[in-house]
Structure formats: structure tokens, C-alpha cells
Short mmCIF file of C-alpha atoms in Angstrom, two decimals:
data_model
loop_
_atom_site.label_atom_id
_atom_site.label_comp_id
_atom_site.label_asym_id
_atom_site.label_seq_id
_atom_site.Cartn_x
_atom_site.Cartn_y
_atom_site.Cartn_z
CA MET L 509 0.00 0.00 0.00
CA GLU L 510 1.29 3.43 -0.97
CA ILE L 511 0.70 6.11 1.66
CA LEU L 512 0.29 9.77 0.69
CA THR L 513 -0.03 12.77 2.99
CA THR L 514 -1.87 16.03 2.43
CA GLN L 515 -3.79 18.64 4.38
CA VAL L 516 -7.23 18.26 2.77
CA ALA L 517 -8.55 15.23 0.87
CA ILE L 518 -11.40 16.21 -1.46
CA ILE L 519 -13.74 13.42 -2.52
CA GLY L 520 -15.43 14.28 -5.81
CA ALA L 521 -14.31 16.29 -8.84
CA GLY L 522 -17.57 17.99 -9.68
CA PRO L 523 -17.87 21.79 -9.49
CA ALA L 524 -17.88 21.78 -5.67
CA GLY L 525 -14.72 19.70 -5.27
CA LEU L 526 -12.88 21.44 -8.10
CA LEU L 527 -13.79 24.91 -6.83
CA LEU L 528 -12.67 24.03 -3.31
CA GLY L 529 -9.40 22.71 -4.70
CA GLN L 530 -8.81 25.88 -6.70
CA LEU L 531 -9.51 28.14 -3.71
CA LEU L 532 -7.24 26.08 -1.45
CA TYR L 533 -4.50 26.16 -4.09
CA LYS L 534 -4.77 29.96 -4.27
CA ALA L 535 -4.28 30.06 -0.50
CA GLY L 536 -1.31 27.67 -0.56
CA ILE L 537 -3.11 24.79 1.17
CA GLU L 538 -2.16 21.26 0.10
CA HIS L 539 -4.93 18.99 -1.12
CA ILE L 540 -5.67 15.98 -3.32
CA ILE L 541 -8.87 15.26 -5.27
CA ILE L 542 -10.20 11.70 -5.57
CA GLU L 543 -12.95 11.01 -8.12
CA GLN L 544 -14.59 7.70 -8.98
CA ARG L 545 -15.62 8.71 -12.52
CA SER L 546 -13.39 9.47 -15.48
CA ALA L 547 -12.35 13.03 -16.30
CA ASP L 548 -14.26 12.82 -19.60
CA TYR L 549 -17.44 11.76 -17.81
CA VAL L 550 -17.15 14.58 -15.26
CA SER L 551 -16.53 17.24 -17.90
CA SER L 552 -19.46 16.15 -20.09
CA ARG L 553 -22.29 16.03 -17.55
CA ILE L 554 -25.19 18.28 -18.54
CA ARG L 555 -26.41 20.27 -15.57
CA ALA L 556 -27.81 23.66 -14.58
CA GLY L 557 -26.78 26.94 -16.12
CA ILE L 558 -27.82 29.91 -13.95
CA LEU L 559 -25.20 31.57 -11.73
CA GLU L 560 -26.02 34.00 -8.95
CA GLN L 561 -23.87 37.12 -8.73
CA VAL L 562 -22.15 35.80 -5.59
CA SER L 563 -21.24 32.62 -7.48
CA VAL L 564 -19.78 34.70 -10.31
CA ASP L 565 -17.79 36.68 -7.74
CA LEU L 566 -16.47 33.47 -6.17
CA LEU L 567 -15.32 32.12 -9.55
CA LYS L 568 -13.57 35.44 -10.14
CA GLN L 569 -11.80 35.13 -6.80
CA ALA L 570 -10.74 31.61 -7.77
CA GLY L 571 -9.22 33.01 -10.98
CA VAL L 572 -11.39 30.95 -13.34
CA ASP L 573 -13.76 33.56 -14.74
CA GLN L 574 -12.08 34.41 -18.06
CA HIS L 575 -14.37 32.29 -20.25
CA LEU L 576 -17.32 33.23 -18.04
CA LYS L 577 -16.71 36.90 -18.82
CA GLU L 578 -16.40 36.14 -22.53
CA LYS L 579 -19.26 33.68 -22.98
CA GLY L 580 -21.62 34.19 -20.04
CA LEU L 581 -24.97 35.85 -20.74
CA PRO L 582 -25.95 38.38 -18.04
CA HIS L 583 -29.70 38.45 -17.43
CA SER L 584 -31.44 41.27 -15.60
CA GLY L 585 -34.90 39.69 -15.65
CA ILE L 586 -37.06 36.60 -16.17
CA GLU L 587 -40.52 36.11 -17.64
CA ILE L 588 -43.37 34.11 -16.15
CA LEU L 589 -46.09 32.91 -18.50
CA THR L 590 -49.48 32.20 -16.91
CA ASN L 591 -53.00 32.19 -18.32
CA GLY L 592 -51.50 32.83 -21.77
CA GLN L 593 -49.82 36.10 -20.74
CA LYS L 594 -46.16 36.83 -20.02
CA HIS L 595 -45.13 38.95 -17.04
CA ARG L 596 -41.56 40.23 -16.72
CA VAL L 597 -39.86 40.25 -13.33
CA ASP L 598 -37.15 42.93 -13.51
CA LEU L 599 -34.52 41.37 -11.27
CA SER L 600 -32.08 44.28 -11.44
CA ALA L 601 -34.63 47.01 -10.75
CA LEU L 602 -36.05 45.09 -7.79
CA THR L 603 -32.71 44.17 -6.18
CA GLY L 604 -30.58 47.28 -6.58
CA GLY L 605 -28.83 46.22 -9.79
CA LYS L 606 -28.20 42.53 -9.15
CA GLN L 607 -28.48 40.01 -11.98
CA VAL L 608 -27.84 36.37 -12.85
CA THR L 609 -25.55 34.95 -15.53
CA VAL L 610 -26.37 32.11 -17.90
CA TYR L 611 -23.28 29.89 -18.05
CA GLY L 612 -23.56 26.11 -18.06
CA GLN L 613 -22.28 23.99 -15.21
CA THR L 614 -20.45 21.93 -17.82
CA GLU L 615 -18.45 25.04 -18.77
CA VAL L 616 -17.73 25.86 -15.12
CA THR L 617 -16.41 22.33 -14.65
CA LYS L 618 -14.21 22.53 -17.75
CA ASP L 619 -12.79 25.89 -16.64
CA LEU L 620 -11.90 24.50 -13.21
CA MET L 621 -10.39 21.33 -14.68
CA ALA L 622 -8.26 23.38 -17.07
CA ALA L 623 -7.00 25.58 -14.24
CA ARG L 624 -6.16 22.49 -12.21
CA GLU L 625 -4.26 20.94 -15.09
CA THR L 626 -2.33 24.16 -15.69
CA ALA L 627 -1.29 24.27 -12.03
CA GLN L 628 -0.37 20.56 -12.16
CA LEU L 629 -2.40 19.78 -9.06
CA ARG L 630 -2.82 16.17 -8.02
CA SER L 631 -6.06 14.38 -8.90
CA PHE L 632 -6.99 10.70 -9.07
CA TYR L 633 -9.77 9.99 -11.58
CA GLU L 634 -11.39 6.57 -11.94
CA ALA L 635 -10.55 5.72 -8.33
CA LYS L 636 -12.14 2.46 -7.20
CA ASN L 637 -13.52 1.34 -3.84
CA VAL L 638 -13.13 4.77 -2.21
CA GLN L 639 -13.48 4.68 1.58
CA VAL L 640 -13.29 7.50 4.12
CA LYS L 641 -12.20 6.44 7.59
CA ASP L 642 -11.47 7.73 11.10
CA PHE L 643 -12.89 11.19 10.42
CA TYR L 644 -13.68 11.66 14.09
CA GLY L 645 -9.99 11.13 14.84
CA THR L 646 -7.15 10.93 12.31
CA PRO L 647 -8.78 10.98 8.85
CA LYS L 648 -7.75 8.59 6.10
CA VAL L 649 -8.95 7.87 2.59
CA HIS L 650 -8.44 4.42 1.06
CA PHE L 651 -8.92 3.71 -2.64
CA GLU L 652 -7.66 1.67 -5.55
CA TYR L 653 -6.01 3.37 -8.52
CA GLN L 654 -4.61 1.65 -11.59
CA GLY L 655 -4.28 -1.62 -9.73
CA GLN L 656 -2.63 -0.11 -6.65
CA VAL L 657 -4.08 0.38 -3.17
CA LEU L 658 -3.48 3.90 -1.85
CA GLN L 659 -4.05 5.56 1.49
CA ILE L 660 -4.15 9.31 2.01
CA ASN L 661 -3.48 10.59 5.51
CA CYS L 662 -4.95 14.07 5.94
CA ASP L 663 -6.19 16.66 8.41
CA PHE L 664 -9.66 17.00 6.90
CA ILE L 665 -11.92 15.33 4.34
CA ALA L 666 -14.26 17.35 2.12
CA GLY L 667 -17.18 15.25 0.91
CA CYS L 668 -18.08 16.77 -2.46
CA ASP L 669 -19.12 13.48 -4.05
CA GLY L 670 -22.81 14.06 -4.67
CA TYR L 671 -26.08 12.57 -3.54
CA HIS L 672 -24.99 8.96 -4.16
CA GLY L 673 -21.45 9.44 -2.86
CA VAL L 674 -19.56 7.50 -0.23
CA CYS L 675 -19.02 10.36 2.25
CA ARG L 676 -22.55 10.85 3.56
CA ALA L 677 -23.09 7.08 3.45
CA SER L 678 -20.07 6.62 5.75
CA VAL L 679 -21.55 8.69 8.59
CA PRO L 680 -23.05 6.57 11.43
CA GLU L 681 -26.85 6.62 11.24
CA ASP L 682 -27.22 7.93 14.79
CA GLN L 683 -25.08 10.97 13.92
CA ILE L 684 -27.08 12.23 10.95
CA LYS L 685 -30.62 13.34 10.17
CA THR L 686 -32.11 13.75 6.70
CA PHE L 687 -35.19 15.55 5.42
CA GLU L 688 -36.69 14.69 2.06
CA LYS L 689 -39.62 15.47 -0.22
CA VAL L 690 -40.01 13.60 -3.51
CA TYR L 691 -42.16 15.27 -6.18
CA PRO L 692 -44.59 13.21 -8.29
CA PHE L 693 -43.18 14.34 -11.64
CA GLY L 694 -39.91 14.93 -13.48
CA TRP L 695 -38.41 17.35 -15.96
CA LEU L 696 -37.89 16.14 -19.50
CA GLY L 697 -35.00 18.23 -20.79
CA ILE L 698 -33.78 18.68 -24.33
CA LEU L 699 -30.60 20.41 -25.51
CA ALA L 700 -30.50 21.62 -29.11
CA ASP L 701 -28.32 23.85 -31.25
CA VAL L 702 -31.08 26.35 -31.99
CA PRO L 703 -31.35 30.02 -30.95
CA PRO L 704 -33.34 30.65 -27.75
CA VAL L 705 -37.00 31.54 -28.13
CA ALA L 706 -36.46 34.71 -26.06
CA ASP L 707 -33.64 36.83 -24.65
CA GLU L 708 -34.57 35.85 -21.08
CA LEU L 709 -35.79 32.66 -19.42
CA ILE L 710 -39.51 31.95 -19.62
CA TYR L 711 -41.11 30.03 -16.74
CA VAL L 712 -44.43 28.58 -17.89
CA GLN L 713 -47.40 27.71 -15.71
CA SER L 714 -50.04 26.08 -17.90
CA GLU L 715 -53.01 23.76 -17.58
CA ARG L 716 -50.94 21.10 -19.36
CA GLY L 717 -48.09 21.41 -16.86
CA PHE L 718 -44.90 23.37 -16.28
CA ALA L 719 -42.36 24.27 -18.97
CA LEU L 720 -39.12 26.23 -18.99
CA CYS L 721 -37.44 27.94 -21.93
CA SER L 722 -33.77 28.39 -21.13
CA MET L 723 -30.48 28.58 -23.00
CA ARG L 724 -26.77 27.86 -22.78
CA SER L 725 -25.64 30.40 -25.35
CA GLU L 726 -27.00 32.54 -28.16
CA THR L 727 -27.04 29.47 -30.41
CA ARG L 728 -27.79 26.62 -27.97
CA SER L 729 -31.08 26.24 -26.11
CA ARG L 730 -32.26 24.14 -23.19
CA TYR L 731 -35.99 23.41 -22.83
CA TYR L 732 -37.90 21.46 -20.19
CA LEU L 733 -41.34 19.92 -19.83
CA GLN L 734 -43.03 18.62 -16.69
CA VAL L 735 -43.79 14.93 -17.30
CA PRO L 736 -45.05 12.00 -15.17
CA LEU L 737 -42.39 9.90 -13.48
CA THR L 738 -43.69 6.92 -15.43
CA ASP L 739 -42.57 8.48 -18.74
CA ARG L 740 -39.36 7.31 -20.40
CA VAL L 741 -37.05 9.26 -22.68
CA GLU L 742 -37.87 6.73 -25.41
CA ASP L 743 -41.52 7.83 -25.23
CA TRP L 744 -40.58 11.30 -26.42
CA SER L 745 -39.42 11.84 -29.97
CA ASP L 746 -38.05 15.28 -30.81
CA ASP L 747 -41.22 16.06 -32.78
CA ARG L 748 -43.45 15.11 -29.85
CA PHE L 749 -41.40 17.27 -27.49
CA TRP L 750 -41.58 20.37 -29.71
CA GLU L 751 -45.31 19.96 -30.29
CA GLU L 752 -46.03 19.66 -26.57
CA LEU L 753 -43.84 22.67 -25.79
CA LYS L 754 -45.76 24.72 -28.34
CA CYS L 755 -49.01 23.74 -26.64
CA ARG L 756 -47.73 25.20 -23.35
CA LEU L 757 -46.43 28.47 -24.83
CA ASP L 758 -48.23 31.69 -25.77
CA PRO L 759 -48.83 32.51 -29.47
CA GLU L 760 -45.92 34.98 -29.68
CA SER L 761 -43.42 32.48 -28.24
CA ARG L 762 -44.74 29.70 -30.47
CA GLU L 763 -44.13 31.91 -33.48
CA HIS L 764 -40.52 32.60 -32.48
CA LEU L 765 -39.68 29.03 -31.43
CA VAL L 766 -36.97 27.45 -33.58
CA THR L 767 -36.90 23.65 -33.40
CA GLY L 768 -34.15 21.22 -34.28
CA ALA L 769 -32.58 17.85 -33.55
CA SER L 770 -31.76 17.19 -29.91
CA ILE L 771 -28.15 16.65 -28.92
CA GLU L 772 -29.11 15.51 -25.40
CA LYS L 773 -32.39 14.39 -23.88
CA SER L 774 -33.06 13.15 -20.35
CA ILE L 775 -35.66 13.00 -17.60
CA ALA L 776 -34.65 14.24 -14.15
CA PRO L 777 -36.78 13.42 -11.08
CA LEU L 778 -37.36 16.29 -8.65
CA ARG L 779 -36.67 16.12 -4.94
CA SER L 780 -35.89 18.33 -1.97
CA PHE L 781 -33.30 16.85 0.40
CA VAL L 782 -31.26 18.19 3.32
CA THR L 783 -28.71 16.58 5.63
CA GLU L 784 -28.15 17.87 9.16
CA PRO L 785 -25.50 18.56 10.24
CA MET L 786 -23.00 19.08 7.42
CA ARG L 787 -19.90 18.44 9.55
CA PHE L 788 -18.93 15.20 11.27
CA GLY L 789 -15.68 15.58 13.15
CA LYS L 790 -13.15 16.30 10.41
CA LEU L 791 -15.48 15.34 7.55
CA PHE L 792 -17.42 18.11 5.82
CA LEU L 793 -20.26 17.57 3.36
CA ALA L 794 -20.77 20.11 0.59
CA GLY L 795 -23.00 20.48 -2.45
CA ASP L 796 -25.24 17.59 -3.51
CA ALA L 797 -23.69 15.35 -0.86
CA ALA L 798 -25.53 17.48 1.70
CA HIS L 799 -28.61 18.82 -0.09
CA ILE L 800 -30.67 18.61 -3.26
CA VAL L 801 -33.13 21.21 -4.54
CA PRO L 802 -35.63 20.95 -7.39
CA PRO L 803 -34.20 22.94 -10.31
CA THR L 804 -37.13 25.37 -10.46
CA GLY L 805 -35.31 27.96 -8.37
CA ALA L 806 -31.91 27.54 -10.10
CA LYS L 807 -30.20 26.96 -6.76
CA GLY L 808 -28.31 23.64 -6.99
CA LEU L 809 -24.94 24.80 -8.29
CA ASN L 810 -25.23 28.09 -6.41
CA LEU L 811 -25.79 26.35 -3.07
CA ALA L 812 -22.73 24.21 -3.75
CA ALA L 813 -20.75 27.39 -4.40
CA SER L 814 -21.87 28.99 -1.14
CA ASP L 815 -20.95 25.81 0.78
CA ILE L 816 -17.49 25.99 -0.76
CA ALA L 817 -17.20 29.69 0.08
CA TYR L 818 -17.85 28.87 3.75
CA LEU L 819 -15.66 25.76 3.74
CA SER L 820 -12.68 27.33 1.99
CA THR L 821 -12.86 30.31 4.35
CA ALA L 822 -12.99 27.96 7.36
CA LEU L 823 -9.98 25.94 6.20
CA ILE L 824 -7.98 29.05 5.35
CA GLN L 825 -8.74 30.49 8.79
CA TYR L 826 -7.55 27.23 10.33
CA TYR L 827 -4.27 27.01 8.42
CA VAL L 828 -3.40 30.69 8.02
CA GLU L 829 -4.83 32.21 11.20
CA GLY L 830 -4.87 29.17 13.48
CA SER L 831 -8.57 29.63 14.20
CA ASP L 832 -11.24 26.92 14.58
CA GLN L 833 -14.11 29.40 14.37
CA GLY L 834 -14.99 28.86 10.71
CA ILE L 835 -14.81 25.08 11.08
CA ASN L 836 -17.07 25.13 14.13
CA GLU L 837 -19.58 27.44 12.41
CA TYR L 838 -19.50 25.77 8.99
CA SER L 839 -22.57 23.58 9.29
CA GLU L 840 -24.77 26.20 10.95
CA LYS L 841 -23.88 28.92 8.43
CA CYS L 842 -24.43 26.65 5.45
CA LEU L 843 -27.73 25.29 6.69
CA GLN L 844 -29.17 28.75 7.28
CA ARG L 845 -28.71 29.51 3.59
CA VAL L 846 -29.60 25.98 2.48
CA TRP L 847 -33.01 26.01 4.13
CA LYS L 848 -33.87 29.42 2.68
CA ALA L 849 -32.95 28.15 -0.78
CA GLU L 850 -34.91 24.94 -0.17
CA ARG L 851 -37.94 27.02 0.77
CA PHE L 852 -37.69 29.16 -2.36
CA SER L 853 -37.18 26.16 -4.65
CA TRP L 854 -40.11 24.30 -3.04
CA TRP L 855 -42.30 27.42 -3.37
CA MET L 856 -41.43 27.97 -7.03
CA THR L 857 -42.03 24.29 -7.78
CA HIS L 858 -45.36 24.26 -5.98
CA LEU L 859 -46.49 27.50 -7.60
CA LEU L 860 -45.63 26.70 -11.21
CA HIS L 861 -46.33 22.96 -11.55
CA ARG L 862 -49.63 21.16 -11.86
CA PHE L 863 -50.01 18.40 -9.27
CA GLU L 864 -52.36 15.53 -10.12
CA THR L 865 -53.57 15.43 -6.51
CA GLU L 866 -54.46 19.12 -6.22
CA THR L 867 -58.13 19.99 -6.01
CA GLU L 868 -59.75 22.68 -8.11
CA PHE L 869 -59.84 24.87 -5.00
CA GLU L 870 -56.08 24.44 -4.47
CA HIS L 871 -55.46 25.16 -8.15
CA LYS L 872 -57.48 28.38 -7.93
CA ILE L 873 -55.57 29.41 -4.80
CA LYS L 874 -52.26 28.93 -6.63
CA GLN L 875 -53.53 30.99 -9.54
CA ALA L 876 -54.54 33.74 -7.14
CA GLU L 877 -51.17 33.65 -5.38
CA LEU L 878 -49.27 33.91 -8.66
CA SER L 879 -51.55 36.73 -9.79
CA TYR L 880 -50.82 38.57 -6.54
CA ILE L 881 -47.04 38.04 -6.79
CA LEU L 882 -46.88 39.30 -10.37
CA GLY L 883 -49.14 42.27 -9.66
CA SER L 884 -47.34 43.44 -6.53
CA THR L 885 -44.00 45.21 -6.29
CA ALA L 886 -43.48 43.65 -2.87
CA GLY L 887 -44.33 40.19 -4.22
CA LYS L 888 -42.03 40.49 -7.22
CA THR L 889 -39.26 41.84 -4.97
CA THR L 890 -39.48 38.76 -2.77
CA LEU L 891 -39.18 36.54 -5.84
CA ALA L 892 -36.34 38.60 -7.32
CA GLU L 893 -34.29 38.75 -4.09
CA ASN L 894 -34.37 34.97 -3.78
CA TYR L 895 -33.78 34.33 -7.49
CA VAL L 896 -30.63 36.48 -7.76
CA GLY L 897 -29.33 34.85 -4.58
CA LEU L 898 -29.40 35.75 -0.91
CA PRO L 899 -26.16 37.47 0.07
CA TYR L 900 -23.23 35.93 1.88
CA GLU L 901 -19.76 37.27 2.50
CA ILE L 902 -16.86 36.13 0.33
CA LYS L 903 -13.64 36.78 2.20
CA THR L 904 -10.51 37.66 0.29
CA ILE L 905 -8.02 34.81 0.20
CA PRO L 906 -4.67 35.81 1.67
CA GLU L 907 -1.55 35.27 -0.38
CA PRO L 908 0.34 32.14 0.71
CA CYS L 909 3.45 32.66 2.80
CA ALA L 910 6.72 32.59 0.87
#
């Protein structure tokens, strides 16, 4: 067995793990990333594409925002289509100039991987049988790599390995509590090289179900339809998808919709999920390992980024300032923001989707609530403040000691 030593072992090379690694590198903190999937698989996963301003700021601090500045699409508003009419929510006007940026998670991942390769930082992709051990004492990570058994001795373990990862599963059941809500539908998503139907995202509440018109660039669009969980991707030809989307849009949007062959198509189930706490001795959970949100509020990647902001700050305080404060406060600070984002995502999902179990009375109440929100400056401000992202402090990373 080969034994390696580092300060922080990061499990998972998704955006959370890669961003943490980049921030620790900038601060001169040693770390190693261990990932069970291949680098090609990680860099090709299709995920969300809306970044809050604080997430953009964090990527800038990490030094990986060059392509984001060149290719990202700043959006100052969104549109909500209900009862056949579109209503614009002016995010910037309602939040003192804040906005969101359309930039795919796939691109964020590629930018972080490129920065890591340039800095020649150590990563193990396609690691097998990953195990995290002794995180209440002297942490260790065991795994197999290219036929060898390796052990990493470290001070801390960062569990950034997603909902199905090994880190959360390794915590004793009596030390952890989970909260979950599973929704009775999924999102059928299609990616196509066609221009977006509008300059801004359109959230659609219709009698036929929810739809979302989004984009990845000025020439690549991402569309979603609410579908039953019993549906399969094979049930939906491209033609059927486009026809159903047209049925949920208003006449103007239907006229401007450009259709084309899909380059990716998938159905994602929706769930809300939270783990408490997010720290177990010297093991920290971050991102999807600790929480899942339905994509309606565009919070998944952004919550992962805020976790990493808190965790990187805590580790830098520990190594640079000799303080345990950030480590001790990590879980509480994260969960305060997590639950607010969970509430917003649940609310948006409940408001815009059609539930088979809802009565006509409940449906009318939702229609009235949406009508109130869109007709009230206070209501739209509440929506806008949550959509652009609730604030948190990003501390400047000190330069590493010579």
C-alpha cells in the first residue's frame, strides 16, 4: 500500500470539489482530489446553467472567470407565463442592480479542470472502492487506482461526491438526520443547437403542466417539460417534445420558437433533500452530498458554491490564522442559507407545476397567489431577491506565505 499525505482530501471532482481545490490552491493549502468517474465523464455532464452574482464573484476570486466573462450571458430579468400572458420580473430594478448569468455547469467544470491541469495539481480519476475512515480522529482515505491500493493521511476530508457518494453514506446513522420530499413528476429536458425563443428565461405555468425555456448560449437552447415519473425518454421523440412545448407556450413564443434535432435528452426526477448537520468531526459535506433542490429555483450549483465559500474560508482560517471558528460554524452557516434556498425552490415548484392530486380549489388558490405576486412590487421583490441569490460574505483569500 502506498501512503500519501496532504492537508485536505477532497472526494469528488464535480464543481464543488474542483472549486474548493482551486480556492485552497490559491491560498497555498495542500490537497488531493479523488474522483470515482473518469475526467471525460465529469466534464461532459449536462447540468444547470444559472449563476447568482455571488457565485460569479467566487469564480472570479478563484481566478477561473475568463471564459465566463467572454461567454456568459448576463440576465437582468425573467418572464413568467401564466393564463396565456407573459409577465416580466425585472430582477435588477427590484434588487438594486443585481443580476444572474447564464453559463452552463459543464463550462464551469471545464474551466476549473483546465486551471487544475495548468497548475499541475494532483487528482486521481477513476478511483475504485473509495473509503473514508477515522474522520472523528485521524482521517484517512483508502482507494484503488490503476491496480494499486493507496491511502491518504490528511487533516480534513471534504465530501463533495454528490447525492450517491460515499461520504454521507459513511456517517453513522445515529449521527445524521435527513429531510426529504419527492415530487410526483420529473423534468424532460432537451438540448438543441437552436437560438433561444427569447432573450430571457420563460417560466411557464399552464393547464398542461410546467415548462421552462432556457439557454446555454445565443445558439444553444435548453428546454424542459413537466412529465409523469412513469414516462421514459424513449416515449418522447423530438417532434413530440416540440409539439407539446408549443401547446404550453403563448402565441408569440410559439411563433418565435426554432426547433431542431436534440443533442441531449433526459428526464430528471425532482426532490428536496437536506442533511443535518454538514460536519462530522473532520469530515465536511458540501453540495449535492448534503442537499438537493428541485431545479425550479436555479439553486443547486449556487448552493454548492456557497458551501465551498464557507468551507474554503474555514480551512484558510484554520491554516493561516490558526482559528477553529470557521470550522465550528460551517454547518450552521451553510444550513441557514440551504433552508432558505430549499424554501424558495419548493415554493417555485409548488407555484408553477400542476399536481395531479391538487383539487380545483387548491389550483385556484395557486392561480390567485401567482396573480398577486406578479401584480405586486413587494411580491415580485421577494421573488427577485431569492432568485438572484441571498447574500453571503466572500472573504478575500490571503496570499500564501513565501
